[in-house]
Amino acid sequence: MTQPTANSIPSETNFNHSKTSLNSFAPRLLDWFAENGRHDLPWQQHQTDTPNPYVVWLSEVMLQQTQVTTVLPYFARFMDTFPTVQDLAAADWDVVAEHWAGLGYYARARNLHKGAKQLAEIIDETGDFPQTLADWEAISGVGPSTAGAIMAMGLHHYGVICDGNVKRVLTRWAAIDGDITKSATTKELWALAERLTPTENSGLFAQAMMDMGATLCMRSKPACRLCPLQEDCLAHAEGRETDYPVKAKNSPNRVSLAMHC
């Protein structure tokens, strides 16, 4: 799947919120992130004028289906041994595998090693990392959300993310009842993520969305009382936060607010 572009924003009538809610989403989230977000993760680039896409790419691959606390020591170990993408590209596979051992999902490590070789070749030819979404998606193991994260956080360009945490936040906020495993729902979520992502500071917004999903809008016990989006979260209004995101086995039937009166 190719990520939507900044110029493909769909009609406002396709969304479940008013234009006011849609427009205020990013400012509310960014204000919350400034006060409550995580600002000390070693791969974060929003506090530097010279972002390093290598560390964002490395961390994004490690964080796929893996908790931050688990990734931290592995990330530190990789950065100690492979401080640049060229170092990783030149390493023997056995050394890379040894550093990855215990992190699981070993296809990620193979894609990481292959991707490092691809990136090193691109840098040799052009003098820099890829600068477009399409070029990042051409790197082994890099999907649309990872590519968007690298664009936004690793290069300070416009980029949209729609990973598991983001999908959970958005399906709850907009009460999206479609099966999250279906392509139609995926397209709907990407369209909403794009509509909400500001053209400036999309890197900060991406990190804020990740933090929202990881620290407040959690899978089983969302901390709605602390959420800056609570006032217009449709799932919260119906008391059905944990019904989302929807998968085929637990597809809910929409219940109108009137039935709770």
CSV table of C-alpha atoms in Angstrom, one decimal:
chain,number,residue,atom,x,y,z
A,1,MET,CA,0.0,0.0,0.0
A,2,THR,CA,1.2,3.5,-0.8
A,3,GLN,CA,0.6,6.2,1.7
A,4,PRO,CA,-1.7,9.0,0.7
A,5,THR,CA,-0.1,12.3,-0.3
A,6,ALA,CA,-0.7,15.7,1.1
A,7,ASN,CA,-2.7,16.7,-1.9
A,8,SER,CA,-5.3,13.8,-1.7
A,9,ILE,CA,-7.4,15.0,1.2
A,10,PRO,CA,-10.9,13.6,0.8
A,11,SER,CA,-14.2,15.5,1.3
A,12,GLU,CA,-14.9,16.6,4.9
A,13,THR,CA,-18.3,14.9,4.6
A,14,ASN,CA,-16.5,11.5,4.7
A,15,PHE,CA,-15.6,12.0,8.4
A,16,ASN,CA,-17.6,11.6,11.5
A,17,HIS,CA,-16.6,14.9,13.1
A,18,SER,CA,-17.2,18.6,12.4
A,19,LYS,CA,-14.6,20.7,10.7
A,20,THR,CA,-14.0,22.4,14.1
A,21,SER,CA,-13.2,19.1,15.7
A,22,LEU,CA,-11.0,18.0,12.8
A,23,ASN,CA,-9.1,21.3,12.8
A,24,SER,CA,-8.6,21.4,16.6
A,25,PHE,CA,-7.3,17.8,16.9
A,26,ALA,CA,-3.7,18.5,16.1
A,27,PRO,CA,-3.4,21.7,18.4
A,28,ARG,CA,-4.9,19.8,21.3
A,29,LEU,CA,-2.7,16.8,20.8
A,30,LEU,CA,0.5,18.9,20.4
A,31,ASP,CA,-0.3,20.9,23.5
A,32,TRP,CA,-0.7,17.7,25.5
A,33,PHE,CA,2.5,16.2,24.0
A,34,ALA,CA,4.5,19.3,25.0
A,35,GLU,CA,3.5,18.9,28.6
A,36,ASN,CA,3.1,15.2,29.0
A,37,GLY,CA,4.8,13.4,26.1
A,38,ARG,CA,8.0,11.4,26.2
A,39,HIS,CA,10.9,13.6,25.2
A,40,ASP,CA,13.9,11.5,26.3
A,41,LEU,CA,13.8,8.5,24.0
A,42,PRO,CA,17.2,8.1,22.3
A,43,TRP,CA,15.9,8.1,18.8
A,44,GLN,CA,13.7,11.2,19.0
A,45,GLN,CA,14.8,13.9,16.6
A,46,HIS,CA,12.4,16.7,17.2
A,47,GLN,CA,14.8,18.7,19.4
A,48,THR,CA,17.6,18.8,16.8
A,49,ASP,CA,18.1,20.9,13.7
A,50,THR,CA,20.0,18.1,12.0
A,51,PRO,CA,17.8,15.0,12.2
A,52,ASN,CA,19.3,11.6,11.6
A,53,PRO,CA,17.0,9.4,9.5
A,54,TYR,CA,19.2,6.3,10.4
A,55,VAL,CA,18.2,6.3,14.0
A,56,VAL,CA,14.5,6.8,13.2
A,57,TRP,CA,14.6,4.0,10.7
A,58,LEU,CA,16.4,1.7,13.1
A,59,SER,CA,14.0,2.4,15.9
A,60,GLU,CA,10.9,2.1,13.8
A,61,VAL,CA,11.9,-1.3,12.6
A,62,MET,CA,12.7,-2.4,16.2
A,63,LEU,CA,9.4,-1.0,17.5
A,64,GLN,CA,7.2,-3.0,15.1
A,65,GLN,CA,5.1,-5.2,17.4
A,66,THR,CA,7.5,-4.5,20.3
A,67,GLN,CA,7.3,-2.4,23.4
A,68,VAL,CA,9.6,0.6,23.9
A,69,THR,CA,11.0,-0.7,27.1
A,70,THR,CA,12.0,-3.9,25.3
A,71,VAL,CA,13.6,-2.1,22.4
A,72,LEU,CA,15.7,0.4,24.5
A,73,PRO,CA,18.6,-1.9,25.3
A,74,TYR,CA,18.7,-3.4,21.8
A,75,PHE,CA,18.7,0.0,20.2
A,76,ALA,CA,21.6,1.1,22.5
A,77,ARG,CA,23.5,-2.0,21.6
A,78,PHE,CA,23.0,-1.5,17.9
A,79,MET,CA,24.1,2.1,18.0
A,80,ASP,CA,27.2,1.2,20.0
A,81,THR,CA,28.3,-1.4,17.4
A,82,PHE,CA,26.7,0.1,14.2
A,83,PRO,CA,26.7,3.9,14.8
A,84,THR,CA,26.1,4.6,11.0
A,85,VAL,CA,24.1,2.8,8.3
A,86,GLN,CA,27.4,2.1,6.6
A,87,ASP,CA,28.6,0.2,9.7
A,88,LEU,CA,25.4,-1.9,9.7
A,89,ALA,CA,25.6,-2.5,6.0
A,90,ALA,CA,29.2,-3.7,6.2
A,91,ALA,CA,28.6,-6.0,9.2
A,92,ASP,CA,28.4,-9.8,8.8
A,93,TRP,CA,24.9,-11.2,9.2
A,94,ASP,CA,26.0,-13.4,12.1
A,95,VAL,CA,27.0,-10.2,14.0
A,96,VAL,CA,23.7,-8.5,13.3
A,97,ALA,CA,21.8,-11.6,14.3
A,98,GLU,CA,23.7,-11.8,17.5
A,99,HIS,CA,22.8,-8.2,18.4
A,100,TRP,CA,19.1,-8.9,17.5
A,101,ALA,CA,18.9,-12.2,19.5
A,102,GLY,CA,15.9,-12.1,21.8
A,103,LEU,CA,14.0,-9.3,20.2
A,104,GLY,CA,11.9,-11.7,18.1
A,105,TYR,CA,10.4,-11.4,14.6
A,106,TYR,CA,13.7,-12.2,13.0
A,107,ALA,CA,12.5,-11.2,9.5
A,108,ARG,CA,12.9,-7.7,10.7
A,109,ALA,CA,16.6,-8.2,11.4
A,110,ARG,CA,17.1,-9.6,7.9
A,111,ASN,CA,15.2,-6.7,6.3
A,112,LEU,CA,17.2,-4.3,8.4
A,113,HIS,CA,20.5,-5.7,7.2
A,114,LYS,CA,19.3,-5.8,3.6
A,115,GLY,CA,17.9,-2.3,3.9
A,116,ALA,CA,21.2,-1.0,5.3
A,117,LYS,CA,23.0,-2.3,2.3
A,118,GLN,CA,20.4,-0.6,0.0
A,119,LEU,CA,20.7,2.7,1.9
A,120,ALA,CA,24.5,2.6,1.9
A,121,GLU,CA,24.4,2.2,-1.9
A,122,ILE,CA,21.9,5.1,-2.3
A,123,ILE,CA,24.1,7.3,-0.1
A,124,ASP,CA,27.2,6.3,-2.2
A,125,GLU,CA,25.3,7.3,-5.4
A,126,THR,CA,23.5,10.5,-4.2
A,127,GLY,CA,25.4,11.6,-1.1
A,128,ASP,CA,22.3,11.4,1.1
A,129,PHE,CA,19.5,9.3,2.4
A,130,PRO,CA,16.3,8.9,0.3
A,131,GLN,CA,14.3,12.1,0.4
A,132,THR,CA,10.9,10.9,-0.8
A,133,LEU,CA,8.2,8.6,0.6
A,134,ALA,CA,8.3,6.3,-2.5
A,135,ASP,CA,12.1,5.9,-2.2
A,136,TRP,CA,11.8,4.9,1.5
A,137,GLU,CA,9.0,2.5,0.7
A,138,ALA,CA,11.4,0.8,-1.8
A,139,ILE,CA,13.7,-0.1,1.1
A,140,SER,CA,13.4,-3.7,2.3
A,141,GLY,CA,10.9,-4.0,5.2
A,142,VAL,CA,9.7,-0.4,5.1
A,143,GLY,CA,6.0,0.0,4.8
A,144,PRO,CA,3.9,3.1,4.4
A,145,SER,CA,3.7,4.0,8.1
A,146,THR,CA,7.4,3.4,8.7
A,147,ALA,CA,8.2,5.5,5.7
A,148,GLY,CA,5.9,8.3,6.9
A,149,ALA,CA,7.6,8.2,10.3
A,150,ILE,CA,11.1,8.5,8.7
A,151,MET,CA,9.9,11.4,6.5
A,152,ALA,CA,8.3,13.2,9.4
A,153,MET,CA,10.7,12.5,12.3
A,154,GLY,CA,13.9,11.5,10.5
A,155,LEU,CA,14.0,14.2,7.8
A,156,HIS,CA,11.6,16.9,9.1
A,157,HIS,CA,9.5,16.6,5.9
A,158,TYR,CA,5.8,16.1,5.7
A,159,GLY,CA,4.9,12.5,6.6
A,160,VAL,CA,1.8,10.6,7.9
A,161,ILE,CA,1.8,7.6,10.1
A,162,CYS,CA,-0.9,5.1,10.7
A,163,ASP,CA,0.5,2.3,12.9
A,164,GLY,CA,-1.3,0.2,15.4
A,165,ASN,CA,-1.3,2.8,18.1
A,166,VAL,CA,-2.6,5.5,15.7
A,167,LYS,CA,-5.3,3.1,14.4
A,168,ARG,CA,-6.5,2.5,18.0
A,169,VAL,CA,-6.7,6.2,18.7
A,170,LEU,CA,-8.5,7.1,15.5
A,171,THR,CA,-11.0,4.2,15.5
A,172,ARG,CA,-12.0,5.3,19.0
A,173,TRP,CA,-12.1,9.0,18.3
A,174,ALA,CA,-14.2,8.6,15.2
A,175,ALA,CA,-16.0,5.4,16.2
A,176,ILE,CA,-14.9,3.6,13.0
A,177,ASP,CA,-16.9,0.3,13.0
A,178,GLY,CA,-15.2,-1.2,10.0
A,179,ASP,CA,-13.1,-4.3,10.4
A,180,ILE,CA,-9.6,-3.0,10.9
A,181,THR,CA,-8.2,-6.0,8.9
A,182,LYS,CA,-10.1,-5.0,5.8
A,183,SER,CA,-8.7,-2.7,3.1
A,184,ALA,CA,-11.7,-0.4,3.1
A,185,THR,CA,-11.1,0.4,6.8
A,186,THR,CA,-7.4,0.8,6.2
A,187,LYS,CA,-8.1,3.4,3.5
A,188,GLU,CA,-10.6,5.2,5.8
A,189,LEU,CA,-8.0,5.3,8.6
A,190,TRP,CA,-5.3,6.6,6.3
A,191,ALA,CA,-7.6,9.3,4.9
A,192,LEU,CA,-8.4,10.4,8.5
A,193,ALA,CA,-4.8,10.3,9.6
A,194,GLU,CA,-3.8,12.5,6.6
A,195,ARG,CA,-6.6,15.0,7.3
A,196,LEU,CA,-5.5,15.4,10.9
A,197,THR,CA,-1.7,15.6,10.3
A,198,PRO,CA,-0.5,19.2,10.0
A,199,THR,CA,1.7,20.1,7.1
A,200,GLU,CA,4.1,21.8,9.6
A,201,ASN,CA,5.4,19.9,12.6
A,202,SER,CA,4.2,16.5,11.2
A,203,GLY,CA,7.2,14.9,13.1
A,204,LEU,CA,6.0,16.3,16.4
A,205,PHE,CA,2.5,15.2,15.6
A,206,ALA,CA,3.6,11.7,14.7
A,207,GLN,CA,5.4,11.4,18.0
A,208,ALA,CA,2.4,12.8,19.9
A,209,MET,CA,0.1,10.2,18.2
A,210,MET,CA,2.5,7.4,19.2
A,211,ASP,CA,2.6,8.6,22.7
A,212,MET,CA,-1.2,9.0,22.9
A,213,GLY,CA,-1.7,5.4,21.9
A,214,ALA,CA,1.1,4.1,24.1
A,215,THR,CA,0.4,6.0,27.3
A,216,LEU,CA,-3.3,7.0,27.3
A,217,CYS,CA,-5.3,5.3,24.6
A,218,MET,CA,-4.2,1.9,25.6
A,219,ARG,CA,-5.7,-1.3,24.5
A,220,SER,CA,-7.5,-2.5,27.6
A,221,LYS,CA,-7.4,0.3,30.1
A,222,PRO,CA,-7.5,3.7,28.3
A,223,ALA,CA,-6.9,6.7,30.6
A,224,CYS,CA,-9.8,8.7,29.1
A,225,ARG,CA,-9.9,11.1,32.1
A,226,LEU,CA,-6.5,12.5,31.1
A,227,CYS,CA,-7.1,12.5,27.3
A,228,PRO,CA,-7.1,15.9,25.5
A,229,LEU,CA,-9.4,14.4,22.9
A,230,GLN,CA,-12.0,13.1,25.3
A,231,GLU,CA,-14.6,15.9,24.7
A,232,ASP,CA,-15.3,14.7,21.1
A,233,CYS,CA,-14.2,11.1,21.2
A,234,LEU,CA,-17.2,9.2,19.9
A,235,ALA,CA,-16.3,5.9,21.5
A,236,HIS,CA,-15.9,7.6,24.9
A,237,ALA,CA,-19.3,9.3,24.5
A,238,GLU,CA,-20.9,5.9,24.1
A,239,GLY,CA,-18.8,4.2,26.8
A,240,ARG,CA,-17.4,1.8,24.3
A,241,GLU,CA,-13.7,2.6,24.1
A,242,THR,CA,-12.6,-1.0,24.4
A,243,ASP,CA,-14.8,-2.1,21.5
A,244,TYR,CA,-12.3,-0.5,19.2
A,245,PRO,CA,-10.5,-1.2,17.0
A,246,VAL,CA,-13.0,-3.6,15.5
A,247,LYS,CA,-12.0,-7.0,14.2
A,248,ALA,CA,-14.4,-9.5,12.6
A,249,LYS,CA,-14.9,-11.5,15.7
A,250,ASN,CA,-16.0,-8.6,17.8
A,251,SER,CA,-17.6,-6.3,15.3
A,252,PRO,CA,-20.0,-4.1,17.4
A,253,ASN,CA,-23.4,-2.9,16.3
A,254,ARG,CA,-23.6,0.8,16.6
A,255,VAL,CA,-25.7,1.9,19.5
A,256,SER,CA,-27.2,5.4,19.5
A,257,LEU,CA,-26.6,7.7,22.4
A,258,ALA,CA,-30.3,7.9,22.9
A,259,MET,CA,-30.5,4.3,24.0
A,260,HIS,CA,-28.3,5.2,27.0
A,261,CYS,CA,-30.6,7.9,28.2
